[in-house]
Amino acid sequence: MKYILVTGGVISGIGKGIIASSVGTILKSCGLHVTAIKIDPYINIDAGTFSPYEHGEVFVLDDGGEVDLDLGNYERFLDIRLTRDNNLTTGKIYQSVINKERRGDYLGKTVQVVPHITDAIQEWVVKQAKVPVDDDDVEPQVCVIELGGTVGDIESMPFIEAFRQFQFKVKRENFCNIHVSLIPQPSATGEQKTKPTQNSVRELRGLGLSPDLIMCRCSTALENSVKEKISMFCHVEPEQVICVHDVSSIYRVPLLLENQGVVGYLSRRLNMPIETKPRKMLTKWKEMSDRSDRLLEHCSIALVGKYTKFSDSYASVIKALEHSALAISHKLEVKYIDSAYLEPSTLQEDPVKYHEAWQKLCSADGILVPGGFGVRGTEGKIHAINWARNQKKPFLGVCLGMQLAVCEFARNTLGWKGNINSPTLYWAVCIHVIDMPEHNPGQMGGTMRLGKRRTIFKTNNSVLRKLYGDAEYVDERHRHRFEVNPELKSHFEEKGFRFVGQDVEGERMEVIELDDHPYFVGVQYHPEFTSRPIKPSPPYLGLLLASAGKLQGYLQKGCRLSPRDTYSDRSGSSTPDSEISELKLPSITNE
């Protein structure tokens, strides 16, 4: 097993997640099996109880793990399936050590950070690195480990110390460190400054870790003189200083690293047998990146939510929209709308924000209401859904968005009275807490319906079923605490509001569709978590197709894209009418 530790310096949020994912991607393209672990130094057990404004969205895995959004990047870039133990936190480590101490596993010894906490960290990494993450169930050969935060943080010290010891346990040829640092460029002089990177590397070396590669995040390409200066003062060869400048698309980052010889260096440093022939997987990434830069047609989607001030709150949603827009050769424009601004109360308090929000909504080609929690802004979402339904605008509701679509129809078509905040409409009429084994009223964390669950399509003429390739069922990831009351189903279906997808027992309403509408779909699950760059999520693809006016043509062709909308099987040629179901990353084992 080869271990690649990615650390960060100067500032947090520098792009370690994308760089770690990109390193994994170029190694996977060489025929290696790659897994990834994200370490978060906070004391929370998992990310489940965070506000999206803290660390961005909460990403959900197949096993129901609520984890950091970087694991979403790993899954999308590497096309793998991770588990909750691939996200390691200080809380998880301390909880496991304390549990051992209570059982008497330490035989009366004094339990300390060194060696007990540091040993637990190393044991966790070694054990999790061996867990298969690909469909072929082969044990990984490379484990990319991202250490969150910044070198020098008090909370990350036990992890740094653990890896200082770890490098000697697994031997030098099996461990290397990539350090990601910022190269600021003050606008006053325009000169690239290396001092923050020098200080960051000095601190890391003082803690016992020497970086093998220094990846420099900068706004423009690194000048040779700057690269040589970093090489001289940070005790590395110039070839070990890698420039990761701002690019037009994150899909270009693996290509950027590949072009600077990262694969060759890692192959020599870690003694890895790597294929040198042209790699089909990277060819597709290059084609995808080039295509992204060439797009001329635009498609705008209004994202009506509560956390629109921070785009990472909807990271997977945005990625799913981008994947779908790229698949149909359209440049995506996301219009972020705070749902509270659509409410009549805002008209009285701040009419400018109210009219701006409505202008954005009305000018968008399609409307998306994503998941969320809490009462604030729900009336605004109801108004947006009502407008989409009446104006025949393509609409997709996810999780809470689906539930509110049910509430909107109940209020405005069935004539059921009640404010959305009152028990009359939301709690008693439309939403029903079906008994869940996970539900524990005494705790908040991990008490929802979480993880991969099966949804059965109950009708053959469902638009969403066709988008899924006429599948009888789909397995998608869930994260919700409330559900549509199944006893009220008949009232809605009499009026053309159909529940076309249900769970295996037929108790939970999973998919809604509205008759006589271009695209009005709601799903209780979160399809964005399984969207991939070359295999977009069907509900999001349907929204983009409908918003671009291409849905009916796509369905009439048997859910096939036109030749210009497909990815080539080999560089320079396109395969006509490739099915979306076939647009997946090639199997490494077949190369």
mmCIF file with all atom_site columns, C-alpha atoms in Angstrom, residues 245-431:
data_model
loop_
_atom_site.group_PDB
_atom_site.id
_atom_site.type_symbol
_atom_site.label_atom_id
_atom_site.label_alt_id
_atom_site.label_comp_id
_atom_site.label_asym_id
_atom_site.label_entity_id
_atom_site.label_seq_id
_atom_site.pdbx_PDB_ins_code
_atom_site.Cartn_x
_atom_site.Cartn_y
_atom_site.Cartn_z
_atom_site.occupancy
_atom_site.B_iso_or_equiv
_atom_site.pdbx_formal_charge
_atom_site.auth_seq_id
_atom_site.auth_comp_id
_atom_site.auth_asym_id
_atom_site.auth_atom_id
_atom_site.pdbx_PDB_model_num
ATOM 1   C CA . HIS A 1 245 ? -2.847  28.141 -10.990 1.00 0.00 ? 245 HIS A CA 1
ATOM 2   C CA . ASP A 1 246 ? -6.470  29.130 -11.487 1.00 0.00 ? 246 ASP A CA 1
ATOM 3   C CA . VAL A 1 247 ? -8.042  27.331 -14.450 1.00 0.00 ? 247 VAL A CA 1
ATOM 4   C CA . SER A 1 248 ? -11.314 27.631 -16.344 1.00 0.00 ? 248 SER A CA 1
ATOM 5   C CA . SER A 1 249 ? -12.654 24.338 -14.989 1.00 0.00 ? 249 SER A CA 1
ATOM 6   C CA . ILE A 1 250 ? -11.710 22.040 -12.100 1.00 0.00 ? 250 ILE A CA 1
ATOM 7   C CA . TYR A 1 251 ? -11.609 19.220 -14.654 1.00 0.00 ? 251 TYR A CA 1
ATOM 8   C CA . ARG A 1 252 ? -8.368  20.763 -15.927 1.00 0.00 ? 252 ARG A CA 1
ATOM 9   C CA . VAL A 1 253 ? -6.538  20.250 -12.612 1.00 0.00 ? 253 VAL A CA 1
ATOM 10  C CA . PRO A 1 254 ? -5.663  16.540 -13.198 1.00 0.00 ? 254 PRO A CA 1
ATOM 11  C CA . LEU A 1 255 ? -4.333  17.511 -16.651 1.00 0.00 ? 255 LEU A CA 1
ATOM 12  C CA . LEU A 1 256 ? -2.320  20.360 -15.105 1.00 0.00 ? 256 LEU A CA 1
ATOM 13  C CA . LEU A 1 257 ? -0.649  17.965 -12.660 1.00 0.00 ? 257 LEU A CA 1
ATOM 14  C CA . GLU A 1 258 ? -0.077  15.355 -15.366 1.00 0.00 ? 258 GLU A CA 1
ATOM 15  C CA . ASN A 1 259 ? 1.644   17.904 -17.638 1.00 0.00 ? 259 ASN A CA 1
ATOM 16  C CA . GLN A 1 260 ? 4.099   18.839 -14.871 1.00 0.00 ? 260 GLN A CA 1
ATOM 17  C CA . GLY A 1 261 ? 5.295   15.262 -14.389 1.00 0.00 ? 261 GLY A CA 1
ATOM 18  C CA . VAL A 1 262 ? 3.544   14.435 -11.123 1.00 0.00 ? 262 VAL A CA 1
ATOM 19  C CA . VAL A 1 263 ? 2.870   10.829 -12.205 1.00 0.00 ? 263 VAL A CA 1
ATOM 20  C CA . GLY A 1 264 ? 6.506   10.275 -13.158 1.00 0.00 ? 264 GLY A CA 1
ATOM 21  C CA . TYR A 1 265 ? 7.758   11.717 -9.871  1.00 0.00 ? 265 TYR A CA 1
ATOM 22  C CA . LEU A 1 266 ? 5.349   9.665  -7.733  1.00 0.00 ? 266 LEU A CA 1
ATOM 23  C CA . SER A 1 267 ? 6.225   6.546  -9.742  1.00 0.00 ? 267 SER A CA 1
ATOM 24  C CA . ARG A 1 268 ? 9.936   6.991  -8.927  1.00 0.00 ? 268 ARG A CA 1
ATOM 25  C CA . ARG A 1 269 ? 9.451   8.223  -5.358  1.00 0.00 ? 269 ARG A CA 1
ATOM 26  C CA . LEU A 1 270 ? 7.040   5.427  -4.351  1.00 0.00 ? 270 LEU A CA 1
ATOM 27  C CA . ASN A 1 271 ? 8.510   2.747  -6.609  1.00 0.00 ? 271 ASN A CA 1
ATOM 28  C CA . MET A 1 272 ? 5.182   2.165  -8.366  1.00 0.00 ? 272 MET A CA 1
ATOM 29  C CA . PRO A 1 273 ? 4.941   0.207  -11.651 1.00 0.00 ? 273 PRO A CA 1
ATOM 30  C CA . ILE A 1 274 ? 2.979   2.610  -13.844 1.00 0.00 ? 274 ILE A CA 1
ATOM 31  C CA . GLU A 1 275 ? 1.914   2.172  -17.465 1.00 0.00 ? 275 GLU A CA 1
ATOM 32  C CA . THR A 1 276 ? 3.422   4.684  -19.880 1.00 0.00 ? 276 THR A CA 1
ATOM 33  C CA . LYS A 1 277 ? 1.011   4.187  -22.802 1.00 0.00 ? 277 LYS A CA 1
ATOM 34  C CA . PRO A 1 278 ? -1.647  6.848  -23.599 1.00 0.00 ? 278 PRO A CA 1
ATOM 35  C CA . ARG A 1 279 ? -4.386  6.814  -20.997 1.00 0.00 ? 279 ARG A CA 1
ATOM 36  C CA . LYS A 1 280 ? -7.970  6.724  -22.225 1.00 0.00 ? 280 LYS A CA 1
ATOM 37  C CA . MET A 1 281 ? -9.378  8.076  -18.962 1.00 0.00 ? 281 MET A CA 1
ATOM 38  C CA . LEU A 1 282 ? -7.347  11.296 -19.117 1.00 0.00 ? 282 LEU A CA 1
ATOM 39  C CA . THR A 1 283 ? -8.253  11.697 -22.787 1.00 0.00 ? 283 THR A CA 1
ATOM 40  C CA . LYS A 1 284 ? -11.900 11.883 -21.739 1.00 0.00 ? 284 LYS A CA 1
ATOM 41  C CA . TRP A 1 285 ? -11.059 14.427 -19.029 1.00 0.00 ? 285 TRP A CA 1
ATOM 42  C CA . LYS A 1 286 ? -9.236  16.591 -21.588 1.00 0.00 ? 286 LYS A CA 1
ATOM 43  C CA . GLU A 1 287 ? -12.125 16.326 -24.024 1.00 0.00 ? 287 GLU A CA 1
ATOM 44  C CA . MET A 1 288 ? -14.571 17.235 -21.266 1.00 0.00 ? 288 MET A CA 1
ATOM 45  C CA . SER A 1 289 ? -12.485 20.261 -20.259 1.00 0.00 ? 289 SER A CA 1
ATOM 46  C CA . ASP A 1 290 ? -12.080 21.488 -23.848 1.00 0.00 ? 290 ASP A CA 1
ATOM 47  C CA . ARG A 1 291 ? -15.763 21.068 -24.453 1.00 0.00 ? 291 ARG A CA 1
ATOM 48  C CA . SER A 1 292 ? -16.631 22.997 -21.306 1.00 0.00 ? 292 SER A CA 1
ATOM 49  C CA . ASP A 1 293 ? -14.616 25.974 -22.606 1.00 0.00 ? 293 ASP A CA 1
ATOM 50  C CA . ARG A 1 294 ? -16.253 25.870 -26.061 1.00 0.00 ? 294 ARG A CA 1
ATOM 51  C CA . LEU A 1 295 ? -19.916 25.988 -25.032 1.00 0.00 ? 295 LEU A CA 1
ATOM 52  C CA . LEU A 1 296 ? -21.968 28.740 -26.665 1.00 0.00 ? 296 LEU A CA 1
ATOM 53  C CA . GLU A 1 297 ? -25.608 28.008 -25.802 1.00 0.00 ? 297 GLU A CA 1
ATOM 54  C CA . HIS A 1 298 ? -26.737 29.030 -22.321 1.00 0.00 ? 298 HIS A CA 1
ATOM 55  C CA . CYS A 1 299 ? -29.254 27.574 -19.912 1.00 0.00 ? 299 CYS A CA 1
ATOM 56  C CA . SER A 1 300 ? -30.215 29.291 -16.656 1.00 0.00 ? 300 SER A CA 1
ATOM 57  C CA . ILE A 1 301 ? -31.523 27.531 -13.550 1.00 0.00 ? 301 ILE A CA 1
ATOM 58  C CA . ALA A 1 302 ? -33.011 29.382 -10.575 1.00 0.00 ? 302 ALA A CA 1
ATOM 59  C CA . LEU A 1 303 ? -31.822 27.707 -7.375  1.00 0.00 ? 303 LEU A CA 1
ATOM 60  C CA . VAL A 1 304 ? -34.337 28.681 -4.696  1.00 0.00 ? 304 VAL A CA 1
ATOM 61  C CA . GLY A 1 305 ? -32.908 27.907 -1.269  1.00 0.00 ? 305 GLY A CA 1
ATOM 62  C CA . LYS A 1 306 ? -32.033 29.133 2.209   1.00 0.00 ? 306 LYS A CA 1
ATOM 63  C CA . TYR A 1 307 ? -28.239 29.029 2.095   1.00 0.00 ? 307 TYR A CA 1
ATOM 64  C CA . THR A 1 308 ? -27.560 30.861 -1.162  1.00 0.00 ? 308 THR A CA 1
ATOM 65  C CA . LYS A 1 309 ? -24.947 33.239 0.294   1.00 0.00 ? 309 LYS A CA 1
ATOM 66  C CA . PHE A 1 310 ? -22.409 30.367 0.323   1.00 0.00 ? 310 PHE A CA 1
ATOM 67  C CA . SER A 1 311 ? -22.245 28.317 -2.882  1.00 0.00 ? 311 SER A CA 1
ATOM 68  C CA . ASP A 1 312 ? -20.574 25.339 -1.134  1.00 0.00 ? 312 ASP A CA 1
ATOM 69  C CA . SER A 1 313 ? -23.888 24.843 0.722   1.00 0.00 ? 313 SER A CA 1
ATOM 70  C CA . TYR A 1 314 ? -25.164 23.300 -2.514  1.00 0.00 ? 314 TYR A CA 1
ATOM 71  C CA . ALA A 1 315 ? -21.866 21.911 -3.877  1.00 0.00 ? 315 ALA A CA 1
ATOM 72  C CA . SER A 1 316 ? -23.216 18.561 -5.115  1.00 0.00 ? 316 SER A CA 1
ATOM 73  C CA . VAL A 1 317 ? -26.359 20.190 -6.526  1.00 0.00 ? 317 VAL A CA 1
ATOM 74  C CA . ILE A 1 318 ? -24.247 22.611 -8.563  1.00 0.00 ? 318 ILE A CA 1
ATOM 75  C CA . LYS A 1 319 ? -21.970 19.793 -9.750  1.00 0.00 ? 319 LYS A CA 1
ATOM 76  C CA . ALA A 1 320 ? -24.991 17.692 -10.808 1.00 0.00 ? 320 ALA A CA 1
ATOM 77  C CA . LEU A 1 321 ? -26.338 20.661 -12.793 1.00 0.00 ? 321 LEU A CA 1
ATOM 78  C CA . GLU A 1 322 ? -22.915 21.207 -14.389 1.00 0.00 ? 322 GLU A CA 1
ATOM 79  C CA . HIS A 1 323 ? -22.611 17.526 -15.357 1.00 0.00 ? 323 HIS A CA 1
ATOM 80  C CA . SER A 1 324 ? -26.042 17.641 -17.002 1.00 0.00 ? 324 SER A CA 1
ATOM 81  C CA . ALA A 1 325 ? -25.420 20.960 -18.762 1.00 0.00 ? 325 ALA A CA 1
ATOM 82  C CA . LEU A 1 326 ? -22.143 19.639 -20.151 1.00 0.00 ? 326 LEU A CA 1
ATOM 83  C CA . ALA A 1 327 ? -23.872 16.468 -21.380 1.00 0.00 ? 327 ALA A CA 1
ATOM 84  C CA . ILE A 1 328 ? -26.280 18.549 -23.497 1.00 0.00 ? 328 ILE A CA 1
ATOM 85  C CA . SER A 1 329 ? -23.596 21.079 -24.576 1.00 0.00 ? 329 SER A CA 1
ATOM 86  C CA . HIS A 1 330 ? -24.983 24.089 -22.734 1.00 0.00 ? 330 HIS A CA 1
ATOM 87  C CA . LYS A 1 331 ? -23.179 26.575 -20.511 1.00 0.00 ? 331 LYS A CA 1
ATOM 88  C CA . LEU A 1 332 ? -24.869 26.619 -17.126 1.00 0.00 ? 332 LEU A CA 1
ATOM 89  C CA . GLU A 1 333 ? -25.916 29.804 -15.378 1.00 0.00 ? 333 GLU A CA 1
ATOM 90  C CA . VAL A 1 334 ? -27.121 29.325 -11.797 1.00 0.00 ? 334 VAL A CA 1
ATOM 91  C CA . LYS A 1 335 ? -29.276 32.123 -10.383 1.00 0.00 ? 335 LYS A CA 1
ATOM 92  C CA . TYR A 1 336 ? -29.109 31.938 -6.602  1.00 0.00 ? 336 TYR A CA 1
ATOM 93  C CA . ILE A 1 337 ? -32.330 33.134 -4.987  1.00 0.00 ? 337 ILE A CA 1
ATOM 94  C CA . ASP A 1 338 ? -32.833 33.397 -1.221  1.00 0.00 ? 338 ASP A CA 1
ATOM 95  C CA . SER A 1 339 ? -36.332 31.959 -0.852  1.00 0.00 ? 339 SER A CA 1
ATOM 96  C CA . ALA A 1 340 ? -37.172 34.410 1.957   1.00 0.00 ? 340 ALA A CA 1
ATOM 97  C CA . TYR A 1 341 ? -36.910 37.263 -0.579  1.00 0.00 ? 341 TYR A CA 1
ATOM 98  C CA . LEU A 1 342 ? -39.825 35.798 -2.576  1.00 0.00 ? 342 LEU A CA 1
ATOM 99  C CA . GLU A 1 343 ? -42.212 36.131 0.380   1.00 0.00 ? 343 GLU A CA 1
ATOM 100 C CA . PRO A 1 344 ? -44.783 38.972 0.626   1.00 0.00 ? 344 PRO A CA 1
ATOM 101 C CA . SER A 1 345 ? -43.249 40.125 3.923   1.00 0.00 ? 345 SER A CA 1
ATOM 102 C CA . THR A 1 346 ? -40.058 41.101 2.028   1.00 0.00 ? 346 THR A CA 1
ATOM 103 C CA . LEU A 1 347 ? -42.136 43.338 -0.251  1.00 0.00 ? 347 LEU A CA 1
ATOM 104 C CA . GLN A 1 348 ? -42.960 45.446 2.797   1.00 0.00 ? 348 GLN A CA 1
ATOM 105 C CA . GLU A 1 349 ? -39.491 45.328 4.405   1.00 0.00 ? 349 GLU A CA 1
ATOM 106 C CA . ASP A 1 350 ? -37.209 45.530 1.338   1.00 0.00 ? 350 ASP A CA 1
ATOM 107 C CA . PRO A 1 351 ? -39.081 45.917 -1.968  1.00 0.00 ? 351 PRO A CA 1
ATOM 108 C CA . VAL A 1 352 ? -35.849 46.081 -4.021  1.00 0.00 ? 352 VAL A CA 1
ATOM 109 C CA . LYS A 1 353 ? -34.718 42.608 -2.894  1.00 0.00 ? 353 LYS A CA 1
ATOM 110 C CA . TYR A 1 354 ? -38.240 41.270 -3.410  1.00 0.00 ? 354 TYR A CA 1
ATOM 111 C CA . HIS A 1 355 ? -38.476 42.480 -7.026  1.00 0.00 ? 355 HIS A CA 1
ATOM 112 C CA . GLU A 1 356 ? -34.891 41.434 -7.839  1.00 0.00 ? 356 GLU A CA 1
ATOM 113 C CA . ALA A 1 357 ? -35.594 37.909 -6.565  1.00 0.00 ? 357 ALA A CA 1
ATOM 114 C CA . TRP A 1 358 ? -38.785 37.622 -8.603  1.00 0.00 ? 358 TRP A CA 1
ATOM 115 C CA . GLN A 1 359 ? -37.059 39.024 -11.692 1.00 0.00 ? 359 GLN A CA 1
ATOM 116 C CA . LYS A 1 360 ? -34.374 36.291 -11.377 1.00 0.00 ? 360 LYS A CA 1
ATOM 117 C CA . LEU A 1 361 ? -37.015 33.604 -10.933 1.00 0.00 ? 361 LEU A CA 1
ATOM 118 C CA . CYS A 1 362 ? -39.138 34.728 -13.874 1.00 0.00 ? 362 CYS A CA 1
ATOM 119 C CA . SER A 1 363 ? -36.175 35.034 -16.248 1.00 0.00 ? 363 SER A CA 1
ATOM 120 C CA . ALA A 1 364 ? -34.766 31.555 -15.501 1.00 0.00 ? 364 ALA A CA 1
ATOM 121 C CA . ASP A 1 365 ? -35.244 28.644 -17.923 1.00 0.00 ? 365 ASP A CA 1
ATOM 122 C CA . GLY A 1 366 ? -35.865 26.155 -15.097 1.00 0.00 ? 366 GLY A CA 1
ATOM 123 C CA . ILE A 1 367 ? -36.416 26.093 -11.334 1.00 0.00 ? 367 ILE A CA 1
ATOM 124 C CA . LEU A 1 368 ? -34.762 23.914 -8.715  1.00 0.00 ? 368 LEU A CA 1
ATOM 125 C CA . VAL A 1 369 ? -35.811 23.747 -5.049  1.00 0.00 ? 369 VAL A CA 1
ATOM 126 C CA . PRO A 1 370 ? -33.159 21.686 -3.193  1.00 0.00 ? 370 PRO A CA 1
ATOM 127 C CA . GLY A 1 371 ? -33.283 20.085 0.236   1.00 0.00 ? 371 GLY A CA 1
ATOM 128 C CA . GLY A 1 372 ? -33.136 21.977 3.511   1.00 0.00 ? 372 GLY A CA 1
ATOM 129 C CA . PHE A 1 373 ? -34.262 22.035 7.113   1.00 0.00 ? 373 PHE A CA 1
ATOM 130 C CA . GLY A 1 374 ? -36.336 24.420 9.207   1.00 0.00 ? 374 GLY A CA 1
ATOM 131 C CA . VAL A 1 375 ? -39.226 26.780 8.638   1.00 0.00 ? 375 VAL A CA 1
ATOM 132 C CA . ARG A 1 376 ? -37.435 29.920 7.396   1.00 0.00 ? 376 ARG A CA 1
ATOM 133 C CA . GLY A 1 377 ? -37.961 30.567 3.704   1.00 0.00 ? 377 GLY A CA 1
ATOM 134 C CA . THR A 1 378 ? -40.475 27.767 3.102   1.00 0.00 ? 378 THR A CA 1
ATOM 135 C CA . GLU A 1 379 ? -43.264 30.180 2.073   1.00 0.00 ? 379 GLU A CA 1
ATOM 136 C CA . GLY A 1 380 ? -40.957 31.628 -0.590  1.00 0.00 ? 380 GLY A CA 1
ATOM 137 C CA . LYS A 1 381 ? -40.259 28.153 -1.926  1.00 0.00 ? 381 LYS A CA 1
ATOM 138 C CA . ILE A 1 382 ? -44.006 27.493 -2.080  1.00 0.00 ? 382 ILE A CA 1
ATOM 139 C CA . HIS A 1 383 ? -44.463 30.675 -4.162  1.00 0.00 ? 383 HIS A CA 1
ATOM 140 C CA . ALA A 1 384 ? -41.653 29.613 -6.535  1.00 0.00 ? 384 ALA A CA 1
ATOM 141 C CA . ILE A 1 385 ? -43.197 26.144 -6.977  1.00 0.00 ? 385 ILE A CA 1
ATOM 142 C CA . ASN A 1 386 ? -46.618 27.661 -7.613  1.00 0.00 ? 386 ASN A CA 1
ATOM 143 C CA . TRP A 1 387 ? -45.156 29.924 -10.282 1.00 0.00 ? 387 TRP A CA 1
ATOM 144 C CA . ALA A 1 388 ? -43.331 26.992 -11.947 1.00 0.00 ? 388 ALA A CA 1
ATOM 145 C CA . ARG A 1 389 ? -46.512 24.889 -11.984 1.00 0.00 ? 389 ARG A CA 1
ATOM 146 C CA . ASN A 1 390 ? -48.782 27.603 -13.355 1.00 0.00 ? 390 ASN A CA 1
ATOM 147 C CA . GLN A 1 391 ? -46.316 28.999 -15.893 1.00 0.00 ? 391 GLN A CA 1
ATOM 148 C CA . LYS A 1 392 ? -45.291 25.510 -17.128 1.00 0.00 ? 392 LYS A CA 1
ATOM 149 C CA . LYS A 1 393 ? -41.658 26.139 -16.219 1.00 0.00 ? 393 LYS A CA 1
ATOM 150 C CA . PRO A 1 394 ? -39.472 23.022 -15.815 1.00 0.00 ? 394 PRO A CA 1
ATOM 151 C CA . PHE A 1 395 ? -39.213 22.232 -12.108 1.00 0.00 ? 395 PHE A CA 1
ATOM 152 C CA . LEU A 1 396 ? -37.255 19.792 -9.945  1.00 0.00 ? 396 LEU A CA 1
ATOM 153 C CA . GLY A 1 397 ? -37.880 19.484 -6.210  1.00 0.00 ? 397 GLY A CA 1
ATOM 154 C CA . VAL A 1 398 ? -35.363 17.534 -4.112  1.00 0.00 ? 398 VAL A CA 1
ATOM 155 C CA . CYS A 1 399 ? -36.217 16.238 -0.620  1.00 0.00 ? 399 CYS A CA 1
ATOM 156 C CA . LEU A 1 400 ? -37.866 19.256 1.073   1.00 0.00 ? 400 LEU A CA 1
ATOM 157 C CA . GLY A 1 401 ? -38.475 20.654 -2.434  1.00 0.00 ? 401 GLY A CA 1
ATOM 158 C CA . MET A 1 402 ? -40.625 17.616 -3.248  1.00 0.00 ? 402 MET A CA 1
ATOM 159 C CA . GLN A 1 403 ? -42.511 17.852 0.053   1.00 0.00 ? 403 GLN A CA 1
ATOM 160 C CA . LEU A 1 404 ? -43.258 21.540 -0.533  1.00 0.00 ? 404 LEU A CA 1
ATOM 161 C CA . ALA A 1 405 ? -44.483 20.750 -4.058  1.00 0.00 ? 405 ALA A CA 1
ATOM 162 C CA . VAL A 1 406 ? -47.023 18.407 -2.416  1.00 0.00 ? 406 VAL A CA 1
ATOM 163 C CA . CYS A 1 407 ? -47.987 21.154 0.044   1.00 0.00 ? 407 CYS A CA 1
ATOM 164 C CA . GLU A 1 408 ? -48.339 23.746 -2.736  1.00 0.00 ? 408 GLU A CA 1
ATOM 165 C CA . PHE A 1 409 ? -50.634 21.468 -4.745  1.00 0.00 ? 409 PHE A CA 1
ATOM 166 C CA . ALA A 1 410 ? -52.692 20.690 -1.630  1.00 0.00 ? 410 ALA A CA 1
ATOM 167 C CA . ARG A 1 411 ? -53.157 24.370 -0.881  1.00 0.00 ? 411 ARG A CA 1
ATOM 168 C CA . ASN A 1 412 ? -53.728 25.814 -4.356  1.00 0.00 ? 412 ASN A CA 1
ATOM 169 C CA . THR A 1 413 ? -55.382 22.959 -6.271  1.00 0.00 ? 413 THR A CA 1
ATOM 170 C CA . LEU A 1 414 ? -57.061 20.782 -3.648  1.00 0.00 ? 414 LEU A CA 1
ATOM 171 C CA . GLY A 1 415 ? -58.045 23.843 -1.624  1.00 0.00 ? 415 GLY A CA 1
ATOM 172 C CA . TRP A 1 416 ? -56.663 22.623 1.689   1.00 0.00 ? 416 TRP A CA 1
ATOM 173 C CA . LYS A 1 417 ? -56.212 25.583 3.977   1.00 0.00 ? 417 LYS A CA 1
ATOM 174 C CA . GLY A 1 418 ? -53.385 26.450 6.303   1.00 0.00 ? 418 GLY A CA 1
ATOM 175 C CA . ASN A 1 419 ? -50.110 28.303 6.488   1.00 0.00 ? 419 ASN A CA 1
ATOM 176 C CA . ILE A 1 420 ? -47.044 26.200 5.718   1.00 0.00 ? 420 ILE A CA 1
ATOM 177 C CA . ASN A 1 421 ? -45.741 26.893 9.221   1.00 0.00 ? 421 ASN A CA 1
ATOM 178 C CA . SER A 1 422 ? -48.893 25.614 10.892  1.00 0.00 ? 422 SER A CA 1
ATOM 179 C CA . PRO A 1 423 ? -49.628 21.998 11.844  1.00 0.00 ? 423 PRO A CA 1
ATOM 180 C CA . THR A 1 424 ? -52.741 22.132 9.651   1.00 0.00 ? 424 THR A CA 1
ATOM 181 C CA . LEU A 1 425 ? -50.904 21.864 6.360   1.00 0.00 ? 425 LEU A CA 1
ATOM 182 C CA . TYR A 1 426 ? -47.349 20.614 6.799   1.00 0.00 ? 426 TYR A CA 1
ATOM 183 C CA . TRP A 1 427 ? -47.321 18.339 9.823   1.00 0.00 ? 427 TRP A CA 1
ATOM 184 C CA . ALA A 1 428 ? -50.825 16.891 9.931   1.00 0.00 ? 428 ALA A CA 1
ATOM 185 C CA . VAL A 1 429 ? -51.940 16.893 6.287   1.00 0.00 ? 429 VAL A CA 1
ATOM 186 C CA . CYS A 1 430 ? -48.956 16.411 3.995   1.00 0.00 ? 430 CYS A CA 1
ATOM 187 C CA . ILE A 1 431 ? -46.101 15.162 6.083   1.00 0.00 ? 431 ILE A CA 1
#
